[in-house]
XYZ file of C-alpha atoms in Angstrom:
247
model
C 21.673 4.180 16.748
C 18.641 5.458 18.670
C 15.044 4.714 17.728
C 14.520 7.917 15.761
C 17.731 7.422 13.784
C 16.824 3.812 13.069
C 13.379 4.848 11.792
C 14.894 7.524 9.568
C 17.411 5.067 8.149
C 14.674 2.502 7.417
C 12.524 5.142 5.697
C 15.489 6.307 3.604
C 16.224 2.717 2.628
C 12.607 2.201 1.591
C 12.649 5.379 -0.490
C 15.836 4.298 -2.269
C 14.249 0.975 -3.187
C 11.694 2.872 -5.291
C 14.295 4.786 -7.240
C 17.434 2.612 -7.385
C 16.166 0.285 -10.075
C 16.710 -0.390 -13.753
C 14.157 0.710 -16.371
C 11.474 -1.914 -16.712
C 11.994 -3.211 -13.183
C 9.688 -2.633 -10.249
C 9.872 -2.848 -6.495
C 7.681 -5.859 -5.651
C 6.120 -5.592 -2.199
C 4.259 -8.673 -0.955
C 1.285 -7.921 1.267
C 2.034 -9.507 4.651
C -1.052 -9.791 6.830
C 0.530 -11.095 10.047
C 4.002 -11.664 11.555
C 4.299 -15.225 10.227
C 3.570 -14.231 6.626
C 5.930 -11.267 6.974
C 8.741 -13.548 8.095
C 8.101 -15.948 5.226
C 8.327 -13.151 2.656
C 11.422 -11.670 4.305
C 13.180 -15.036 4.454
C 12.337 -15.585 0.787
C 14.459 -12.540 -0.018
C 12.031 -9.663 -0.567
C 13.547 -6.294 0.301
C 10.434 -4.683 1.806
C 6.756 -5.338 2.530
C 3.442 -3.517 2.301
C 0.650 -4.533 4.646
C -2.812 -4.908 3.035
C -5.696 -3.464 5.033
C -8.052 -6.156 3.700
C -5.739 -9.027 4.582
C -5.006 -7.648 8.039
C -8.709 -7.082 8.675
C -9.506 -10.668 7.697
C -6.779 -12.004 9.975
C -8.416 -10.110 12.854
C -11.921 -11.310 12.086
C -13.211 -8.143 10.409
C -14.646 -7.336 7.003
C -12.521 -5.195 4.698
C -12.971 -1.586 5.750
C -14.416 -2.489 9.159
C -11.235 -2.962 11.172
C -10.921 -0.471 14.064
C -7.914 1.828 13.882
C -6.428 0.565 17.150
C -6.443 -3.015 15.902
C -4.999 -2.105 12.504
C -2.081 -0.107 13.881
C -1.387 -2.774 16.521
C -1.292 -5.413 13.772
C 1.109 -3.292 11.699
C 3.345 -2.941 14.759
C 3.454 -6.712 15.241
C 4.446 -7.143 11.609
C 7.218 -4.526 11.716
C 8.645 -6.096 14.882
C 8.742 -9.519 13.219
C 11.126 -8.531 10.398
C 14.170 -6.370 9.795
C 13.133 -5.126 6.350
C 11.058 -1.943 5.831
C 7.269 -2.207 6.092
C 4.762 0.248 4.648
C 1.186 0.249 5.923
C -2.123 0.424 4.091
C -4.290 2.494 6.429
C -7.277 3.058 4.136
C -8.083 6.766 4.527
C -6.739 7.143 8.030
C -9.807 6.024 10.002
C -10.994 9.580 10.536
C -7.896 10.425 12.574
C -6.283 13.860 12.288
C -3.031 13.923 10.297
C -0.893 14.477 13.390
C -2.296 11.335 14.988
C -1.902 9.338 11.774
C 1.770 10.296 11.709
C 2.243 9.500 15.397
C 0.603 6.094 15.075
C 2.675 5.184 12.031
C 5.854 6.118 13.901
C 4.809 4.074 16.927
C 3.988 1.111 14.690
C 7.382 1.303 13.001
C 6.033 1.775 9.481
C 8.223 3.510 6.898
C 5.287 4.852 4.885
C 1.619 4.452 4.164
C -1.112 4.226 1.540
C -4.009 6.668 1.784
C -6.985 6.222 -0.538
C -9.159 8.938 -2.043
C -12.615 7.421 -1.609
C -14.819 6.808 1.400
C -17.848 4.533 1.671
C -17.404 3.673 -1.992
C -17.511 7.302 -3.191
C -14.658 9.323 -4.670
C -13.752 12.365 -2.615
C -13.237 15.772 -4.247
C -9.706 16.088 -5.580
C -9.030 19.308 -3.711
C -10.206 17.875 -0.406
C -7.965 14.845 -0.771
C -4.989 16.939 -1.873
C -5.424 19.132 1.193
C -5.607 16.087 3.427
C -2.456 14.619 1.869
C -0.622 17.920 2.322
C -1.521 17.909 6.011
C -0.384 14.308 6.401
C 2.852 15.108 4.582
C 3.518 17.976 6.974
C 2.810 15.764 9.981
C 4.951 12.896 8.708
C 7.961 14.984 7.791
C 10.009 14.249 4.715
C 11.257 10.721 5.400
C 8.216 8.354 5.307
C 6.946 7.370 1.863
C 3.456 8.733 1.245
C 1.668 6.682 -1.418
C -1.539 8.301 -2.688
C -4.100 5.773 -3.880
C -6.297 6.869 -6.781
C -9.627 5.036 -6.850
C -11.110 6.222 -10.142
C -10.795 2.781 -11.782
C -12.709 1.006 -9.037
C -15.336 3.709 -8.420
C -16.732 4.041 -11.927
C -15.269 7.367 -13.040
C -16.522 8.348 -16.492
C -13.033 9.108 -17.844
C -10.706 7.269 -15.478
C -7.402 8.018 -17.199
C -8.019 11.763 -17.418
C -9.250 11.763 -13.830
C -6.237 9.730 -12.668
C -3.861 12.170 -14.339
C -5.571 15.157 -12.731
C -5.691 13.565 -9.302
C -2.148 12.263 -9.560
C -0.811 15.708 -10.430
C -2.700 17.269 -7.526
C -1.496 14.657 -5.075
C 2.124 14.968 -6.160
C 1.864 18.744 -5.723
C 0.506 18.096 -2.229
C 3.590 16.077 -1.303
C 2.825 12.478 -2.289
C 5.934 10.414 -3.040
C 4.051 7.947 -5.227
C 0.629 7.344 -6.717
C -1.402 4.155 -6.795
C -4.078 4.071 -9.517
C -5.559 0.833 -8.253
C -7.039 -1.302 -11.017
C -5.543 0.703 -13.890
C -4.958 -1.347 -17.064
C -1.414 -1.630 -18.351
C -1.953 0.847 -21.180
C -3.060 3.508 -18.685
C -0.203 2.680 -16.321
C 2.175 3.472 -19.157
C 0.587 6.895 -19.691
C 0.585 7.685 -15.980
C 4.197 6.598 -15.567
C 5.287 8.904 -18.379
C 3.223 11.862 -17.196
C 3.803 11.845 -13.448
C 7.198 12.541 -11.858
C 6.854 9.945 -9.079
C 6.792 6.134 -8.908
C 3.506 4.600 -10.020
C 2.194 1.646 -8.008
C 0.333 -1.130 -9.849
C -1.947 -3.780 -8.387
C -1.054 -7.364 -9.274
C -4.003 -9.753 -9.257
C -4.120 -13.517 -9.618
C -5.956 -13.338 -12.951
C -4.159 -10.220 -14.202
C -0.782 -9.309 -15.680
C 2.330 -10.710 -14.011
C 4.364 -8.208 -11.940
C 7.020 -8.258 -14.660
C 4.421 -7.174 -17.219
C 3.284 -4.359 -14.949
C 6.890 -3.266 -14.548
C 7.410 -3.328 -18.302
C 4.356 -1.082 -18.659
C 5.972 1.503 -16.399
C 5.016 0.531 -12.858
C 7.833 1.293 -10.434
C 6.128 -0.514 -7.564
C 3.879 -3.585 -7.525
C 1.626 -4.578 -4.638
C -1.056 -7.215 -4.221
C -3.766 -5.716 -2.031
C -5.416 -8.434 0.003
C -4.911 -10.976 -2.784
C -2.092 -12.971 -1.210
C -3.935 -13.275 2.086
C -7.078 -14.337 0.231
C -5.175 -17.075 -1.579
C -3.679 -18.288 1.702
C -7.092 -18.439 3.345
C -8.499 -20.215 0.305
C -5.852 -22.854 0.894
C -6.983 -23.201 4.503
C -10.584 -23.525 3.323
C -9.599 -26.276 0.895
C -7.751 -28.051 3.701
C -10.801 -27.772 5.951
C -13.017 -29.208 3.210
C -10.648 -32.161 2.714
C -10.566 -32.857 6.459
C -14.347 -32.879 6.637
C -14.553 -35.213 3.660
C -11.998 -37.679 4.998
């Protein structure tokens, strides 16, 4: 199997993981931030991974949102090479790159899909602008990679977040998104979105929030962790450092 065929097969496998599931179950994708964490999650038995932009940025010495595109895509490539399971990449809003270059860099990195968010510098972008951007990315990617459209209304202070999430989700699905990610949505809103939208809905699992199983029961077809797992790992390192200094 040549490289292109292998990539297509991995993307098809990743897509099936979203749909070949029982009601009330979700695809749980740990957020690997480097090759070592990716291998740990893969060896534990997870079927796929989703890199977190925040966790990767931290591992490279950058603040969330401040990682240069070259470093982010290179980090994703190292992660995909470290495991045999599919890896999707969180690439924020594409780092200002044109859709054709986004698609090319994802292919080079070996990612089977990506997250693209609909805010920049903390501000929600117009729905139509984001839908147009997603349509262009979809065209550049082709049909195989999984395009997950993040919806930021819950973290950007939208006045009516559920109504806005429904409107944005519908527009993004029409533009070619394979899934939507209303980050920070409460479980009751996830249930509404899952019923209303014809694509898998991604929920964010947080340490102090509902368990992934609860999110799945609410209707989430996919559960990710953002930079939370990396943050917990680094908190463990900090605690170790504090103990060493105190000893």
